[in-house]
JSON list of C-alpha atoms in Angstrom, two decimals:
[
{"chain": "A", "resi": 1, "resn": "MET", "atom": "CA", "xyz": [58.80, 181.76, 1.16]},
{"chain": "A", "resi": 2, "resn": "MET", "atom": "CA", "xyz": [57.32, 178.27, 1.29]},
{"chain": "A", "resi": 3, "resn": "ILE", "atom": "CA", "xyz": [58.43, 175.22, 3.26]},
{"chain": "A", "resi": 4, "resn": "ALA", "atom": "CA", "xyz": [59.71, 173.63, 0.03]},
{"chain": "A", "resi": 5, "resn": "ASP", "atom": "CA", "xyz": [61.95, 176.67, -0.53]},
{"chain": "A", "resi": 6, "resn": "ALA", "atom": "CA", "xyz": [63.50, 176.29, 2.91]},
{"chain": "A", "resi": 7, "resn": "ALA", "atom": "CA", "xyz": [63.76, 172.52, 3.12]},
{"chain": "A", "resi": 8, "resn": "GLY", "atom": "CA", "xyz": [64.76, 171.67, -0.42]},
{"chain": "A", "resi": 9, "resn": "PRO", "atom": "CA", "xyz": [63.11, 169.19, -2.73]},
{"chain": "A", "resi": 10, "resn": "PHE", "atom": "CA", "xyz": [60.59, 166.70, -1.39]},
{"chain": "A", "resi": 11, "resn": "PRO", "atom": "CA", "xyz": [60.45, 163.88, -0.71]},
{"chain": "A", "resi": 12, "resn": "ARG", "atom": "CA", "xyz": [63.48, 163.88, 1.52]},
{"chain": "A", "resi": 13, "resn": "THR", "atom": "CA", "xyz": [64.79, 161.43, 4.08]},
{"chain": "A", "resi": 14, "resn": "VAL", "atom": "CA", "xyz": [62.58, 161.14, 7.12]},
{"chain": "A", "resi": 15, "resn": "TYR", "atom": "CA", "xyz": [63.71, 158.91, 9.95]},
{"chain": "A", "resi": 16, "resn": "THR", "atom": "CA", "xyz": [60.80, 156.99, 11.36]},
{"chain": "A", "resi": 17, "resn": "VAL", "atom": "CA", "xyz": [59.90, 154.40, 13.96]},
{"chain": "A", "resi": 18, "resn": "LYS", "atom": "CA", "xyz": [56.85, 152.19, 14.28]},
{"chain": "A", "resi": 19, "resn": "PRO", "atom": "CA", "xyz": [54.42, 152.46, 17.20]},
{"chain": "A", "resi": 20, "resn": "GLY", "atom": "CA", "xyz": [55.53, 149.05, 18.51]},
{"chain": "A", "resi": 21, "resn": "ASP", "atom": "CA", "xyz": [59.26, 149.84, 18.46]},
{"chain": "A", "resi": 22, "resn": "THR", "atom": "CA", "xyz": [60.95, 150.36, 21.80]},
{"chain": "A", "resi": 23, "resn": "ILE", "atom": "CA", "xyz": [62.32, 153.57, 23.19]},
{"chain": "A", "resi": 24, "resn": "ALA", "atom": "CA", "xyz": [65.77, 151.92, 22.99]},
{"chain": "A", "resi": 25, "resn": "ASP", "atom": "CA", "xyz": [65.30, 151.60, 19.19]},
{"chain": "A", "resi": 26, "resn": "THR", "atom": "CA", "xyz": [64.33, 155.27, 19.04]},
{"chain": "A", "resi": 27, "resn": "VAL", "atom": "CA", "xyz": [67.27, 156.43, 21.14]},
{"chain": "A", "resi": 28, "resn": "ASP", "atom": "CA", "xyz": [69.65, 154.48, 18.89]},
{"chain": "A", "resi": 29, "resn": "LEU", "atom": "CA", "xyz": [68.17, 156.10, 15.78]},
{"chain": "A", "resi": 30, "resn": "LEU", "atom": "CA", "xyz": [68.31, 159.62, 17.26]},
{"chain": "A", "resi": 31, "resn": "ALA", "atom": "CA", "xyz": [71.93, 159.16, 18.32]},
{"chain": "A", "resi": 32, "resn": "GLU", "atom": "CA", "xyz": [73.03, 157.48, 15.08]},
{"chain": "A", "resi": 33, "resn": "HIS", "atom": "CA", "xyz": [71.74, 160.32, 12.93]},
{"chain": "A", "resi": 34, "resn": "GLY", "atom": "CA", "xyz": [72.25, 163.24, 15.33]},
{"chain": "A", "resi": 35, "resn": "ILE", "atom": "CA", "xyz": [68.60, 164.25, 15.18]},
{"chain": "A", "resi": 36, "resn": "GLY", "atom": "CA", "xyz": [66.11, 165.47, 17.79]},
{"chain": "A", "resi": 37, "resn": "ALA", "atom": "CA", "xyz": [62.87, 163.78, 16.74]},
{"chain": "A", "resi": 38, "resn": "VAL", "atom": "CA", "xyz": [61.43, 160.99, 14.60]},
{"chain": "A", "resi": 39, "resn": "VAL", "atom": "CA", "xyz": [58.04, 160.50, 13.06]},
{"chain": "A", "resi": 40, "resn": "VAL", "atom": "CA", "xyz": [56.00, 157.53, 14.24]},
{"chain": "A", "resi": 41, "resn": "THR", "atom": "CA", "xyz": [54.33, 155.76, 11.33]},
{"chain": "A", "resi": 42, "resn": "SER", "atom": "CA", "xyz": [52.90, 152.29, 10.92]},
{"chain": "A", "resi": 43, "resn": "ASP", "atom": "CA", "xyz": [52.96, 152.36, 7.10]},
{"chain": "A", "resi": 44, "resn": "GLY", "atom": "CA", "xyz": [55.63, 154.88, 6.10]},
{"chain": "A", "resi": 45, "resn": "THR", "atom": "CA", "xyz": [53.20, 157.43, 4.70]},
{"chain": "A", "resi": 46, "resn": "SER", "atom": "CA", "xyz": [50.76, 158.31, 7.49]},
{"chain": "A", "resi": 47, "resn": "VAL", "atom": "CA", "xyz": [51.72, 160.18, 10.65]},
{"chain": "A", "resi": 48, "resn": "ASP", "atom": "CA", "xyz": [50.67, 158.27, 13.78]},
{"chain": "A", "resi": 49, "resn": "GLY", "atom": "CA", "xyz": [52.72, 160.43, 16.11]},
{"chain": "A", "resi": 50, "resn": "ILE", "atom": "CA", "xyz": [56.07, 162.03, 16.78]},
{"chain": "A", "resi": 51, "resn": "ILE", "atom": "CA", "xyz": [58.63, 161.40, 19.51]},
{"chain": "A", "resi": 52, "resn": "SER", "atom": "CA", "xyz": [61.49, 163.65, 20.46]},
{"chain": "A", "resi": 53, "resn": "GLU", "atom": "CA", "xyz": [64.50, 163.64, 22.77]},
{"chain": "A", "resi": 54, "resn": "ARG", "atom": "CA", "xyz": [62.50, 165.89, 25.10]},
{"chain": "A", "resi": 55, "resn": "ASP", "atom": "CA", "xyz": [59.67, 163.36, 25.34]},
{"chain": "A", "resi": 56, "resn": "ILE", "atom": "CA", "xyz": [62.10, 160.62, 26.30]},
{"chain": "A", "resi": 57, "resn": "VAL", "atom": "CA", "xyz": [64.07, 162.70, 28.81]},
{"chain": "A", "resi": 58, "resn": "ARG", "atom": "CA", "xyz": [60.91, 163.96, 30.55]},
{"chain": "A", "resi": 59, "resn": "PHE", "atom": "CA", "xyz": [59.62, 160.41, 30.94]},
{"chain": "A", "resi": 60, "resn": "LEU", "atom": "CA", "xyz": [63.04, 159.19, 32.05]},
{"chain": "A", "resi": 61, "resn": "ALA", "atom": "CA", "xyz": [63.08, 161.82, 34.80]},
{"chain": "A", "resi": 62, "resn": "GLN", "atom": "CA", "xyz": [59.85, 160.32, 36.21]},
{"chain": "A", "resi": 63, "resn": "GLU", "atom": "CA", "xyz": [60.21, 156.63, 35.44]},
{"chain": "A", "resi": 64, "resn": "GLN", "atom": "CA", "xyz": [63.84, 155.66, 35.13]},
{"chain": "A", "resi": 65, "resn": "GLU", "atom": "CA", "xyz": [63.39, 151.92, 35.50]},
{"chain": "A", "resi": 66, "resn": "GLY", "atom": "CA", "xyz": [62.42, 150.24, 32.24]},
{"chain": "A", "resi": 67, "resn": "THR", "atom": "CA", "xyz": [62.16, 153.38, 30.10]},
{"chain": "A", "resi": 68, "resn": "LEU", "atom": "CA", "xyz": [64.17, 151.89, 27.25]},
{"chain": "A", "resi": 69, "resn": "ARG", "atom": "CA", "xyz": [61.87, 148.84, 27.11]},
{"chain": "A", "resi": 70, "resn": "ILE", "atom": "CA", "xyz": [58.54, 150.66, 26.75]},
{"chain": "A", "resi": 71, "resn": "LYS", "atom": "CA", "xyz": [56.88, 151.03, 23.38]},
{"chain": "A", "resi": 72, "resn": "VAL", "atom": "CA", "xyz": [57.01, 154.21, 21.33]},
{"chain": "A", "resi": 73, "resn": "GLU", "atom": "CA", "xyz": [53.19, 154.31, 21.19]},
{"chain": "A", "resi": 74, "resn": "ASP", "atom": "CA", "xyz": [53.11, 154.66, 24.99]},
{"chain": "A", "resi": 75, "resn": "LEU", "atom": "CA", "xyz": [55.23, 157.81, 24.94]},
{"chain": "A", "resi": 76, "resn": "MET", "atom": "CA", "xyz": [54.70, 159.50, 21.54]},
{"chain": "A", "resi": 77, "resn": "THR", "atom": "CA", "xyz": [52.75, 162.67, 20.94]},
{"chain": "A", "resi": 78, "resn": "ARG", "atom": "CA", "xyz": [49.62, 161.55, 19.15]},
{"chain": "A", "resi": 79, "resn": "LYS", "atom": "CA", "xyz": [48.10, 164.88, 18.21]},
{"chain": "A", "resi": 80, "resn": "VAL", "atom": "CA", "xyz": [50.63, 165.99, 15.61]},
{"chain": "A", "resi": 81, "resn": "VAL", "atom": "CA", "xyz": [50.48, 169.26, 13.73]},
{"chain": "A", "resi": 82, "resn": "THR", "atom": "CA", "xyz": [51.68, 168.86, 10.15]},
{"chain": "A", "resi": 83, "resn": "CYS", "atom": "CA", "xyz": [52.39, 171.19, 7.27]},
{"chain": "A", "resi": 84, "resn": "SER", "atom": "CA", "xyz": [52.58, 170.88, 3.50]},
{"chain": "A", "resi": 85, "resn": "PRO", "atom": "CA", "xyz": [55.49, 171.80, 1.19]},
{"chain": "A", "resi": 86, "resn": "THR", "atom": "CA", "xyz": [53.46, 174.81, -0.03]},
{"chain": "A", "resi": 87, "resn": "ASP", "atom": "CA", "xyz": [52.77, 176.32, 3.43]},
{"chain": "A", "resi": 88, "resn": "GLU", "atom": "CA", "xyz": [54.39, 179.66, 4.16]},
{"chain": "A", "resi": 89, "resn": "ILE", "atom": "CA", "xyz": [57.45, 179.50, 6.46]},
{"chain": "A", "resi": 90, "resn": "ASP", "atom": "CA", "xyz": [56.32, 182.43, 8.60]},
{"chain": "A", "resi": 91, "resn": "THR", "atom": "CA", "xyz": [52.99, 180.75, 9.29]},
{"chain": "A", "resi": 92, "resn": "ILE", "atom": "CA", "xyz": [54.63, 177.48, 10.28]},
{"chain": "A", "resi": 93, "resn": "ILE", "atom": "CA", "xyz": [57.22, 179.19, 12.49]},
{"chain": "A", "resi": 94, "resn": "GLY", "atom": "CA", "xyz": [54.32, 180.94, 14.23]},
{"chain": "A", "resi": 95, "resn": "GLN", "atom": "CA", "xyz": [52.52, 177.65, 14.79]},
{"chain": "A", "resi": 96, "resn": "MET", "atom": "CA", "xyz": [55.66, 176.02, 16.16]},
{"chain": "A", "resi": 97, "resn": "LEU", "atom": "CA", "xyz": [56.37, 178.89, 18.53]},
{"chain": "A", "resi": 98, "resn": "THR", "atom": "CA", "xyz": [52.77, 179.05, 19.73]},
{"chain": "A", "resi": 99, "resn": "GLY", "atom": "CA", "xyz": [52.58, 175.28, 20.20]},
{"chain": "A", "resi": 100, "resn": "ARG", "atom": "CA", "xyz": [56.03, 175.14, 21.78]},
{"chain": "A", "resi": 101, "resn": "PHE", "atom": "CA", "xyz": [57.38, 172.35, 19.60]},
{"chain": "A", "resi": 102, "resn": "ARG", "atom": "CA", "xyz": [60.47, 172.23, 17.42]},
{"chain": "A", "resi": 103, "resn": "HIS", "atom": "CA", "xyz": [59.71, 169.58, 14.76]},
{"chain": "A", "resi": 104, "resn": "MET", "atom": "CA", "xyz": [56.89, 169.30, 12.23]},
{"chain": "A", "resi": 105, "resn": "PRO", "atom": "CA", "xyz": [56.22, 166.54, 9.72]},
{"chain": "A", "resi": 106, "resn": "VAL", "atom": "CA", "xyz": [55.69, 167.67, 6.12]},
{"chain": "A", "resi": 107, "resn": "VAL", "atom": "CA", "xyz": [52.81, 165.87, 4.44]},
{"chain": "A", "resi": 108, "resn": "ASP", "atom": "CA", "xyz": [51.87, 166.00, 0.80]},
{"chain": "A", "resi": 109, "resn": "ASP", "atom": "CA", "xyz": [48.19, 165.37, 0.03]},
{"chain": "A", "resi": 110, "resn": "ALA", "atom": "CA", "xyz": [49.08, 162.95, -2.77]},
{"chain": "A", "resi": 111, "resn": "THR", "atom": "CA", "xyz": [52.00, 161.00, -1.31]},
{"chain": "A", "resi": 112, "resn": "GLY", "atom": "CA", "xyz": [51.73, 161.37, 2.46]},
{"chain": "A", "resi": 113, "resn": "LEU", "atom": "CA", "xyz": [54.76, 161.88, 4.69]},
{"chain": "A", "resi": 114, "resn": "CYS", "atom": "CA", "xyz": [57.51, 163.54, 2.66]},
{"chain": "A", "resi": 115, "resn": "GLY", "atom": "CA", "xyz": [59.74, 165.35, 5.16]},
{"chain": "A", "resi": 116, "resn": "LEU", "atom": "CA", "xyz": [60.34, 166.71, 8.62]},
{"chain": "A", "resi": 117, "resn": "VAL", "atom": "CA", "xyz": [61.36, 170.30, 9.33]},
{"chain": "A", "resi": 118, "resn": "SER", "atom": "CA", "xyz": [62.73, 171.78, 12.50]},
{"chain": "A", "resi": 119, "resn": "LEU", "atom": "CA", "xyz": [62.30, 175.26, 13.86]},
{"chain": "A", "resi": 120, "resn": "GLY", "atom": "CA", "xyz": [66.06, 175.66, 13.32]},
{"chain": "A", "resi": 121, "resn": "ASP", "atom": "CA", "xyz": [65.75, 174.70, 9.64]},
{"chain": "A", "resi": 122, "resn": "LEU", "atom": "CA", "xyz": [63.00, 177.28, 9.09]},
{"chain": "A", "resi": 123, "resn": "ALA", "atom": "CA", "xyz": [64.66, 180.06, 11.11]},
{"chain": "A", "resi": 124, "resn": "GLY", "atom": "CA", "xyz": [67.92, 179.49, 9.26]},
{"chain": "A", "resi": 125, "resn": "ALA", "atom": "CA", "xyz": [66.19, 179.63, 5.89]},
{"chain": "A", "resi": 126, "resn": "ARG", "atom": "CA", "xyz": [64.33, 182.77, 6.90]},
{"chain": "A", "resi": 127, "resn": "ILE", "atom": "CA", "xyz": [67.54, 184.51, 8.02]},
{"chain": "A", "resi": 128, "resn": "THR", "atom": "CA", "xyz": [69.40, 183.47, 4.85]},
{"chain": "A", "resi": 129, "resn": "ALA", "atom": "CA", "xyz": [66.59, 184.76, 2.65]},
{"chain": "A", "resi": 130, "resn": "GLY", "atom": "CA", "xyz": [66.72, 188.11, 4.43]}
]
């Protein structure tokens, strides 16, 4: 089963922030949409980074004062593992478990960023498929 089988048709809505946005902007977006991570992109198609609730909470535990005012680029994960719609779910689940992360941007070679999948999305699809 491929990523596209689990996640549905691409492109799909991907919530994003820009590197220069603040953590406050990111927290608002996460809360508004009930999501755990957003892709950081300067142009809407490339992946500059990713930032998750965990990233923000871990930083907040160390540096409470001013956390909401810092820039996303100062806190985001820059080395992002991506997948394509045609990658096999089992392979991607393995990468996510090994890398200990829960969200992965989906990138199409022709169009760039086209989705974001979570470990929960993929595990759910895998269980449903049997």
